Coordinates of C-alpha atoms and ligand atoms in Angstrom, one line a residue:
Chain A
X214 CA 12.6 7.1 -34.5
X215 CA 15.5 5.6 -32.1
X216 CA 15.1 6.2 -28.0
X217 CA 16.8 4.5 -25.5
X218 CA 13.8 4.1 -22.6
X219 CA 14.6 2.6 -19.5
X220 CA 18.2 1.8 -20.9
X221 CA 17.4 -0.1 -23.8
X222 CA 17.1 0.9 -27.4
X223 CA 13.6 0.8 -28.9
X224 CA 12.8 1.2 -32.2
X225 CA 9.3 3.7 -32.7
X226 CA 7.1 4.8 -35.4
X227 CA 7.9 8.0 -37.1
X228 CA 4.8 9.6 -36.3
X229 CA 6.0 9.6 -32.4
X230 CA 7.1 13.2 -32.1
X231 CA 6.1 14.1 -28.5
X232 CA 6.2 12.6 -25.2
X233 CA 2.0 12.6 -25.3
X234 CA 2.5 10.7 -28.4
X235 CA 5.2 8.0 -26.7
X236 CA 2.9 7.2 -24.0
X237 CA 0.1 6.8 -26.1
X238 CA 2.1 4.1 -28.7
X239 CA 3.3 2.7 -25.4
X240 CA -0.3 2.1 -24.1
X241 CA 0.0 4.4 -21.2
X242 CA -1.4 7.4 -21.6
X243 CA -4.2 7.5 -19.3
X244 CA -2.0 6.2 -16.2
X245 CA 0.1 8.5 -14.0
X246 CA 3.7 8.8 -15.4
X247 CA 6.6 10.4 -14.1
X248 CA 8.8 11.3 -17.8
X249 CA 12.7 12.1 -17.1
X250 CA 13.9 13.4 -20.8
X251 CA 17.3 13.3 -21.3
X252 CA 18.0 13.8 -17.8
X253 CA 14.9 16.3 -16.9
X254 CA 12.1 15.4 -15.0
X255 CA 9.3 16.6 -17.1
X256 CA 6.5 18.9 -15.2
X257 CA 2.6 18.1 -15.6
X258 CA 1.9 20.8 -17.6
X259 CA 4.4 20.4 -20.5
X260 CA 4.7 16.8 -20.6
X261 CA 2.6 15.6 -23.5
X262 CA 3.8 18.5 -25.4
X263 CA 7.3 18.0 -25.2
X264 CA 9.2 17.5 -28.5
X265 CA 11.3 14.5 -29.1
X266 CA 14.1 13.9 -31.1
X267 CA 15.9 10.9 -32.4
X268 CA 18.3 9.0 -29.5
X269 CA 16.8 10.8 -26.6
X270 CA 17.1 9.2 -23.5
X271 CA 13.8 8.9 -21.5
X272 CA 13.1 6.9 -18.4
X273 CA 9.4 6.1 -18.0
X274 CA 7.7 5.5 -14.4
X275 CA 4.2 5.0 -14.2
X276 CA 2.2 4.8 -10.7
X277 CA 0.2 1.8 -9.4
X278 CA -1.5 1.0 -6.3
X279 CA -1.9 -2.3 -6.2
X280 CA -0.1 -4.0 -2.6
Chain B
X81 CA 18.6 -15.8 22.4
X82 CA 21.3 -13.6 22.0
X83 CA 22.8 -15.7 18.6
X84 CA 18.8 -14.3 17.3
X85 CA 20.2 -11.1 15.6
X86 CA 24.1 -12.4 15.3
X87 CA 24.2 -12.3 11.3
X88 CA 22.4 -8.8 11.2
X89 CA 24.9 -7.4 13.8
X90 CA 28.0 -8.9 11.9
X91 CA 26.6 -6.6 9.3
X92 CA 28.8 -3.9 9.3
X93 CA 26.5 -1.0 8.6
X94 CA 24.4 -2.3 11.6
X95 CA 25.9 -3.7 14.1
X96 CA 25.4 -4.2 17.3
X97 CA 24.3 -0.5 17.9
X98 CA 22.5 -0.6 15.0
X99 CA 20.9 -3.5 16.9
X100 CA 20.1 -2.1 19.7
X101 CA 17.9 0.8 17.8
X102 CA 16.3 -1.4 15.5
X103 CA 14.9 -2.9 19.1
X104 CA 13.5 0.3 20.2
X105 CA 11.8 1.5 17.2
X106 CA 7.7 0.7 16.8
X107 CA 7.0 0.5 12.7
X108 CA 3.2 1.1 11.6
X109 CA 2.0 -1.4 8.8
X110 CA -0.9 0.1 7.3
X111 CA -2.3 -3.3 5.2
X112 CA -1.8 -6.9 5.8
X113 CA -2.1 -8.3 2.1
X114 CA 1.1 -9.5 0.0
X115 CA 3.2 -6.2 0.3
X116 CA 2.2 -6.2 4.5
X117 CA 2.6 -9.2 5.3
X118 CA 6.1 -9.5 3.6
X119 CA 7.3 -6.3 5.4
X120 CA 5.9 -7.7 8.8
X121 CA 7.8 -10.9 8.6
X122 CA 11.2 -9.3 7.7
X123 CA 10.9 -6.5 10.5
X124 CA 9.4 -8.8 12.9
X125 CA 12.5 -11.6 12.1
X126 CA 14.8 -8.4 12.1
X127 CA 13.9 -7.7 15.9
X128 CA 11.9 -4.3 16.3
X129 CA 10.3 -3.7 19.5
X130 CA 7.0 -3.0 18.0
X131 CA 4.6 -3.5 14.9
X132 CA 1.5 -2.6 14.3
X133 CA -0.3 -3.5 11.9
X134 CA -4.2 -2.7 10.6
X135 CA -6.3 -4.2 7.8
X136 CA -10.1 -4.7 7.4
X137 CA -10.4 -7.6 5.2
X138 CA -10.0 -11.5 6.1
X139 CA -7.9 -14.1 4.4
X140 CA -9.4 -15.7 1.1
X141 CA -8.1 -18.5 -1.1
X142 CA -6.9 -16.2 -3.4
X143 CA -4.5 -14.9 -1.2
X144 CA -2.3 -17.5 -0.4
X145 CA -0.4 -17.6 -3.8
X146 CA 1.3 -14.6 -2.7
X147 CA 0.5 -13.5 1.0
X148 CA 3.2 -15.3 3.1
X149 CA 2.0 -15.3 6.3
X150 CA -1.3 -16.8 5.6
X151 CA -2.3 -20.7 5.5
X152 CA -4.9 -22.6 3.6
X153 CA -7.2 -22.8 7.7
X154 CA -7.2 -19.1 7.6
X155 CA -9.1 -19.3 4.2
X156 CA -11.0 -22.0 5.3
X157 CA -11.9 -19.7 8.6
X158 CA -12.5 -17.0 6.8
X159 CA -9.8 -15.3 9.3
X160 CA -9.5 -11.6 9.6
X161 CA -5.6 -10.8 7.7
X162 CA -4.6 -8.8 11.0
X163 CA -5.8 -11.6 13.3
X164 CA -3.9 -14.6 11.2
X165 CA -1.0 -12.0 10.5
X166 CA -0.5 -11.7 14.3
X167 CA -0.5 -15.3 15.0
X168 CA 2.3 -16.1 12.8
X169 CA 3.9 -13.3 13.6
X170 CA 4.2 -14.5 17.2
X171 CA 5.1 -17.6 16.2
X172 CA 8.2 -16.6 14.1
X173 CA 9.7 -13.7 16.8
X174 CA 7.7 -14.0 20.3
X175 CA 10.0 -10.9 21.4
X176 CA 8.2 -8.5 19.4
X177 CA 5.3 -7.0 20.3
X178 CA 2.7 -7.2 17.8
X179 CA -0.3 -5.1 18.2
X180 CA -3.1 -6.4 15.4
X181 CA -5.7 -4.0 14.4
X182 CA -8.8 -5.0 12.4
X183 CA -10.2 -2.0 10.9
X184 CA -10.9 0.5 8.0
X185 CA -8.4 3.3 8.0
X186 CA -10.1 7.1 7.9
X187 CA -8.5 9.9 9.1
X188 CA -9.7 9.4 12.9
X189 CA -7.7 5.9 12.8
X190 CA -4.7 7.4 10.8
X191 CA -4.3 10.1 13.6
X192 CA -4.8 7.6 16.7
X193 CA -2.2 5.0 14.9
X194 CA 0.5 7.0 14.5
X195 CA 1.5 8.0 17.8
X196 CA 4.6 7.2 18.8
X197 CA 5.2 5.3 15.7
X198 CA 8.9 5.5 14.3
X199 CA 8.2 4.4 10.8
X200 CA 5.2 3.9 8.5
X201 CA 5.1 1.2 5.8
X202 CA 2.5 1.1 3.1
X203 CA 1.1 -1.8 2.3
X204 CA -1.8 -0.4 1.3
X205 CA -3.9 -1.3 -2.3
X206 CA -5.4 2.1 -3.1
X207 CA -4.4 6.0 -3.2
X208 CA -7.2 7.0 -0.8
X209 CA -5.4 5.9 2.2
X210 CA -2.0 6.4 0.7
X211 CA -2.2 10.4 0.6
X212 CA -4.0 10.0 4.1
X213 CA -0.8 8.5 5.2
X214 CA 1.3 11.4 3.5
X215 CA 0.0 14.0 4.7
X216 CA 0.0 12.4 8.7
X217 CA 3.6 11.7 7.5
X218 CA 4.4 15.1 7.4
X219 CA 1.9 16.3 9.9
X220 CA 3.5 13.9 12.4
X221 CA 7.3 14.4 11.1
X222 CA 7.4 10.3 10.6
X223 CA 9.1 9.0 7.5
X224 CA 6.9 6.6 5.1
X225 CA 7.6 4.4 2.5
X226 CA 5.4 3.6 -0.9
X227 CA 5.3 0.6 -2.7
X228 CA 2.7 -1.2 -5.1
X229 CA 3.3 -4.1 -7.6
X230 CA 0.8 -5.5 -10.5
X231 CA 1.6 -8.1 -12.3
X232 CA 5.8 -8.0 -12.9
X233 CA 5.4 -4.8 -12.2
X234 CA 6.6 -2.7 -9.0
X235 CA 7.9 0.8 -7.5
X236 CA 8.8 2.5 -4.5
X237 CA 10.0 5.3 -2.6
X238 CA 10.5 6.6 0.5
X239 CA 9.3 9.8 1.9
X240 CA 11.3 12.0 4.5
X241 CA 9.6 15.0 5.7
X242 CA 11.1 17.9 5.6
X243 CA 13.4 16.4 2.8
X244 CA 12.0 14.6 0.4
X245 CA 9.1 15.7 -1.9
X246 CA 5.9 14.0 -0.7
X247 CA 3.6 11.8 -2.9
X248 CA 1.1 15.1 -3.1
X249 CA 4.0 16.8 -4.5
X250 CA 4.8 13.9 -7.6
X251 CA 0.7 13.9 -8.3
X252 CA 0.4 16.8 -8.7
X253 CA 3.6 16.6 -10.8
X254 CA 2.1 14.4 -13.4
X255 CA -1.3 14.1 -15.2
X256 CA -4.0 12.3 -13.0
X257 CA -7.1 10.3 -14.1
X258 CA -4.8 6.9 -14.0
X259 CA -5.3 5.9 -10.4
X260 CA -7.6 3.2 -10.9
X261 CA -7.8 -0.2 -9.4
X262 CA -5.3 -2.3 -10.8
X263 CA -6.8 -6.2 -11.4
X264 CA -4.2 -7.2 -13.8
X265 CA -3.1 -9.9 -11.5
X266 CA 0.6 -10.2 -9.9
X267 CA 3.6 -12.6 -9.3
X268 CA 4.7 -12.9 -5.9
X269 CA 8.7 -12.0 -7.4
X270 CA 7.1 -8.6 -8.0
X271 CA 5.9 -8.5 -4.3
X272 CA 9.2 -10.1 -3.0
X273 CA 11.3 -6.8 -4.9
X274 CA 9.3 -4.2 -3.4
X275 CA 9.3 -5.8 -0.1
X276 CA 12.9 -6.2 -0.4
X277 CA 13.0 -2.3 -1.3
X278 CA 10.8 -1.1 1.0
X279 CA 12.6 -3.5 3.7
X280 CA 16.0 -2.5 3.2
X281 CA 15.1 1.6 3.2
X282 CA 13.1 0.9 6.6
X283 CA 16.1 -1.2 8.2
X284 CA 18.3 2.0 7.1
X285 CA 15.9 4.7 8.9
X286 CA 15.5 2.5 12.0
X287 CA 19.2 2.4 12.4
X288 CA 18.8 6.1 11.5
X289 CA 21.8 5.6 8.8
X290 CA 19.7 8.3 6.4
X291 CA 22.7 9.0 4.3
X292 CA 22.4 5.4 3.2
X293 CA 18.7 6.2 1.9
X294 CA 18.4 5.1 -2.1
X295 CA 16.9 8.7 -2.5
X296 CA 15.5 7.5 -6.0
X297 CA 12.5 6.3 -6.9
X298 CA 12.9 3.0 -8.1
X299 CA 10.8 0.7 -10.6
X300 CA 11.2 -2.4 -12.3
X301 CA 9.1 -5.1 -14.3
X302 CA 10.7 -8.8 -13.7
X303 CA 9.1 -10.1 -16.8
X304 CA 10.5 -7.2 -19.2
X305 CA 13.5 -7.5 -17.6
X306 CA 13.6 -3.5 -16.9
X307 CA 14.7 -1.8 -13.6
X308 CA 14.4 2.3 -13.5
X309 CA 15.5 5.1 -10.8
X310 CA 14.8 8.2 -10.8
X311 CA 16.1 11.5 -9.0
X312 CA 13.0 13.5 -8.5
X313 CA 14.2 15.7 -5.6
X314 CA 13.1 18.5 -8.1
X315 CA 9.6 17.6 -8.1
X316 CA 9.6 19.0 -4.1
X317 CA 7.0 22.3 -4.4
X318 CA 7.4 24.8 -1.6
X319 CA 3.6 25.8 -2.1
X320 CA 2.3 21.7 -1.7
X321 CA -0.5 21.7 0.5
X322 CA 1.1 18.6 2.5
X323 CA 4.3 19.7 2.7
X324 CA 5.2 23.1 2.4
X325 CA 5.1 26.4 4.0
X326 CA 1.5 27.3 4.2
X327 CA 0.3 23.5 4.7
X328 CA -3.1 22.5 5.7
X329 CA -2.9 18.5 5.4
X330 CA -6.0 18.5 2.6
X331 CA -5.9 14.6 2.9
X332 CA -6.5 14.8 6.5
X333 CA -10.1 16.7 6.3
X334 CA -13.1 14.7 7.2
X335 CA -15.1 16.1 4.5
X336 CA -13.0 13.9 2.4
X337 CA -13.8 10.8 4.0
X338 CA -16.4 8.3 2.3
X339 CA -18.0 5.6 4.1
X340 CA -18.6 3.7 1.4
X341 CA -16.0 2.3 -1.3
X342 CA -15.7 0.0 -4.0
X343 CA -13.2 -2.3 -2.8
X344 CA -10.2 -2.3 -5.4
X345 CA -10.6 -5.3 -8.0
X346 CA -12.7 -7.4 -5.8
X347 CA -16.4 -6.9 -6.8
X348 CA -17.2 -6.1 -3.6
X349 CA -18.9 -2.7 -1.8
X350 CA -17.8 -1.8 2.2
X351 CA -20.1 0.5 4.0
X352 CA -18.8 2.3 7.5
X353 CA -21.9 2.9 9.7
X354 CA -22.2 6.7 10.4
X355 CA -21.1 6.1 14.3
X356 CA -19.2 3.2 15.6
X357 CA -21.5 0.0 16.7
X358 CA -20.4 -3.7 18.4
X359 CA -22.0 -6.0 15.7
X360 CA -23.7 -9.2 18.0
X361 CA -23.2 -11.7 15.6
X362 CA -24.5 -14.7 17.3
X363 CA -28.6 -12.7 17.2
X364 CA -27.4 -11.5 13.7
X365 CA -26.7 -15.5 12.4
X366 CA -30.0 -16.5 13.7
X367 CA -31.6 -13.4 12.5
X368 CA -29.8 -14.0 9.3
X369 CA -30.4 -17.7 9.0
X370 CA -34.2 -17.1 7.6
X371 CA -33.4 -15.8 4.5
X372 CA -29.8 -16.7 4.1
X373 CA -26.8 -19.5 4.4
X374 CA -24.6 -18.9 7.1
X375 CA -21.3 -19.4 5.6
X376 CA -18.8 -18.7 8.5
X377 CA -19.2 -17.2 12.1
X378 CA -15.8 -16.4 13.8
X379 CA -15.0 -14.9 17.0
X380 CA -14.6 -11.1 14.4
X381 CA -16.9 -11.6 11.6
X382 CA -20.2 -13.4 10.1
X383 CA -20.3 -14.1 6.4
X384 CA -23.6 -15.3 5.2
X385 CA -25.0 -16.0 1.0
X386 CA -28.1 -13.9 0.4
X387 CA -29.1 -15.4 -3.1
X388 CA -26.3 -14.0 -4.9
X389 CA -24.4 -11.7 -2.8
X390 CA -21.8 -12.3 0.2
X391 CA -22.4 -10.2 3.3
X392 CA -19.5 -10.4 5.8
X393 CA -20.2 -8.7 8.7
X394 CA -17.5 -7.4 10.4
X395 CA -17.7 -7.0 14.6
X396 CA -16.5 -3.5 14.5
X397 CA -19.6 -2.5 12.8
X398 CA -18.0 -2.9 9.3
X399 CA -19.7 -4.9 6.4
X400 CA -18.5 -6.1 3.3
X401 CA -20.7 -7.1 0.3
X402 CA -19.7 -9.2 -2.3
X403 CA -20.8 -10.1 -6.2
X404 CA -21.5 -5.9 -6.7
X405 CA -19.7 -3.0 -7.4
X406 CA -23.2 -1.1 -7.4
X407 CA -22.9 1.3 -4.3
X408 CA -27.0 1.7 -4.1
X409 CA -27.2 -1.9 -4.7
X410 CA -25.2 -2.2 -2.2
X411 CA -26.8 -0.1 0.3
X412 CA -30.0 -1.5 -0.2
X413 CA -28.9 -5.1 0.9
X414 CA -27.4 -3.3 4.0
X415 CA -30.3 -1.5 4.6
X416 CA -32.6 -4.5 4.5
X417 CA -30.7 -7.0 6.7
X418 CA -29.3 -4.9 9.0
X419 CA -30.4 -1.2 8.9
Ligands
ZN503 ZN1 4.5 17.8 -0.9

């Protein structure tokens, strides 16, 4: 699968169907991450479960709170 | 003294008006560690009448690779951040007034702090105080701006009530359970970009050019070479318990205070006596003397070795102790040498 995340191409596993599944190849998972699929912000609820599709655009955000 | 401000008022989009309000506006910076100390220097260079600015820890070795108002005697003298912030402070802009707090921020301080305050930075290193600040954001009507960095690693975003969603609002929005301490170290590049964006969105709201706002939340990582914004206007829920229509400020409750906490990546417990007490610390480092090493006694703290643990003992009743991460350990040393 072929995504462009945080404006650059990258290159992921086949077996990375869903958002939840993204996050989790990405190491990020268990942190707080705002998801913004091609152009929606994705809600709490249905992120993990959203379905993803070769050349989808997603920008990834996570929260920290170090200062 | 008038050439002071000349290159900020040749700016078009401030100007000499723009000036003149940046001179009357009083910005709260709540933490005096890399992000705070940044922020201070800018606004304090840029001319605002007044900054406040709170912390409870003092100055360590470890802080000077990134914290830029701090120098190597402040480690030596074990230097509360908001005292040594102050100093330099004064020394770069002796027009502004700079009032210095040392303290833990609850929700009593919160409330007191923010009078008549025109802007609220966070410089703060946990989530705790952050929604604390949100929700006295809107409770308040003053605008507030988020940033954090680990390692090349950093984000912000600026809150307007009554606009903008608020940072109960985007939690809520996205799975929780991830707001841990971060203790992947940083690079003061990452601190210098969030400053930078936290800086320029404060200059805009003290010249009260809100049109001018970035309106995005912005990230970036300097060593990936990435840099992210975000529209998340969306994200705004009319039913938010901050900052919507039936509001009741949940971060502002006392019940939700603790008086003891873990302090973020620094193996080290704080404990808040129950009511406020004046620490004497010149009968404490005699009484402390006999079983301990007294490390450092300052005009606002005492930090003395017991064995294997640190105990810095703060004047405002506040004590700090180091090499645990134990709460009842913790306790038990306070409760011993100065219950
Ligand atoms: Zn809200």
């Amino acid at each position: 699968m072929r995504f462009f995340i945080n404006g650059d191409q990258v290159e992921v596993p086949a077996s990375v169907q869903t958002v939840g599944s993204l996050l989790e190849h990405f190491d990020i998972d268990n942190k707080v991450v705002i998801v913004e699929h091609n152009g929606n912000i994705l809600s709490k609820d249905t992120q993990t479960e959203q379905k993803l599709e070769d050349g989808d655009r997603l920008e990834l955000v996570h929260f920290v709170g170090g200062g | 003294m008038s050439e002071r401000y000349s290159r900020q008022e040749l700016f078009d989009p401030i100007g000499k008006e723009g000036q003149m309000k940046i001179q009357q506006k009083h910005v709260l910076i709540v933490g005096a560690g890399a992000l705070g100390t940044g922020s201070a220097e800018a606004l304090v260079r840029a001319g605002v009448q007044k900054i406040t600015i709170v912390d409870r820890d003092y100055v360590e070795w470890s802080n000077l690779q990134r914290q830029q108002l701090y120098h190597e005697q402040d480690a030596r003298n074990r230097l509360p951040k908001a005292v040594a912030a102050k100093r330099r402070l004064t020394e770069v802009n002796s027009e502004v007034e700079i009032d210095a707090r040392v303290m833990d921020v609850g929700v009593e301080e919160i409330e007191e702090l923010s009078r008549d305050i025109d802007l609220i930075m966070d410089a703060t290193d946990n989530f705790d105080i952050r929604m604390m600040i949100n929700d006295m954001s809107q409770k308040a009507n003053i605008p507030w701006i988020y940033g954090a960095c680990v390692g090349s690693y950093g984000i912000s975003y600026t809150i307007i009530p009554g606009e903008t969603p608020c940072l109960q609002c985007i939690l809520e929005t996205v799975p929780i359970g991830g707001l841990t301490c971060d203790t992947a170290g940083i690079i003061s590049p990452a601190v210098q970009m969030v400053v930078s964006y936290q800086v320029s969105e404060a200059m805009k709201i003290l010249v009260e050019d809100f049109q001018s706002l970035r309106k995005k939340l912005v990230s970036f990582d300097l060593w990936q070479n990435q840099h992210t914004f975000i529209q998340i206007d969306k994200i705004k829920k009319p039913n938010c318990l901050s900052c919507g229509h039936e509001r009741t400020y949940p971060n502002l409750s006392f019940t939700n205070q603790t008086k003891t906490a873990v302090l973020c990546g620094r193996d080290t417990v704080q404990i808040r006596p129950a009511e406020p007490v004046e620490r004497d610390l010149d009968h404490l480092t005699q009484a402390l003397s006999i079983d301990g090493e007294i490390d450092v006694q300052n005009p606002y703290l005492l930090s003395v070795d017991i064995n294997q643990h640190r105990l810095v003992i703060f004047k405002d009743g506040r004590v700090l102790i180091h090499g645990t991460k134990d709460i009842s350990e913790a306790k038990s040393l306070y409760y011993r040498y100065l219950g």
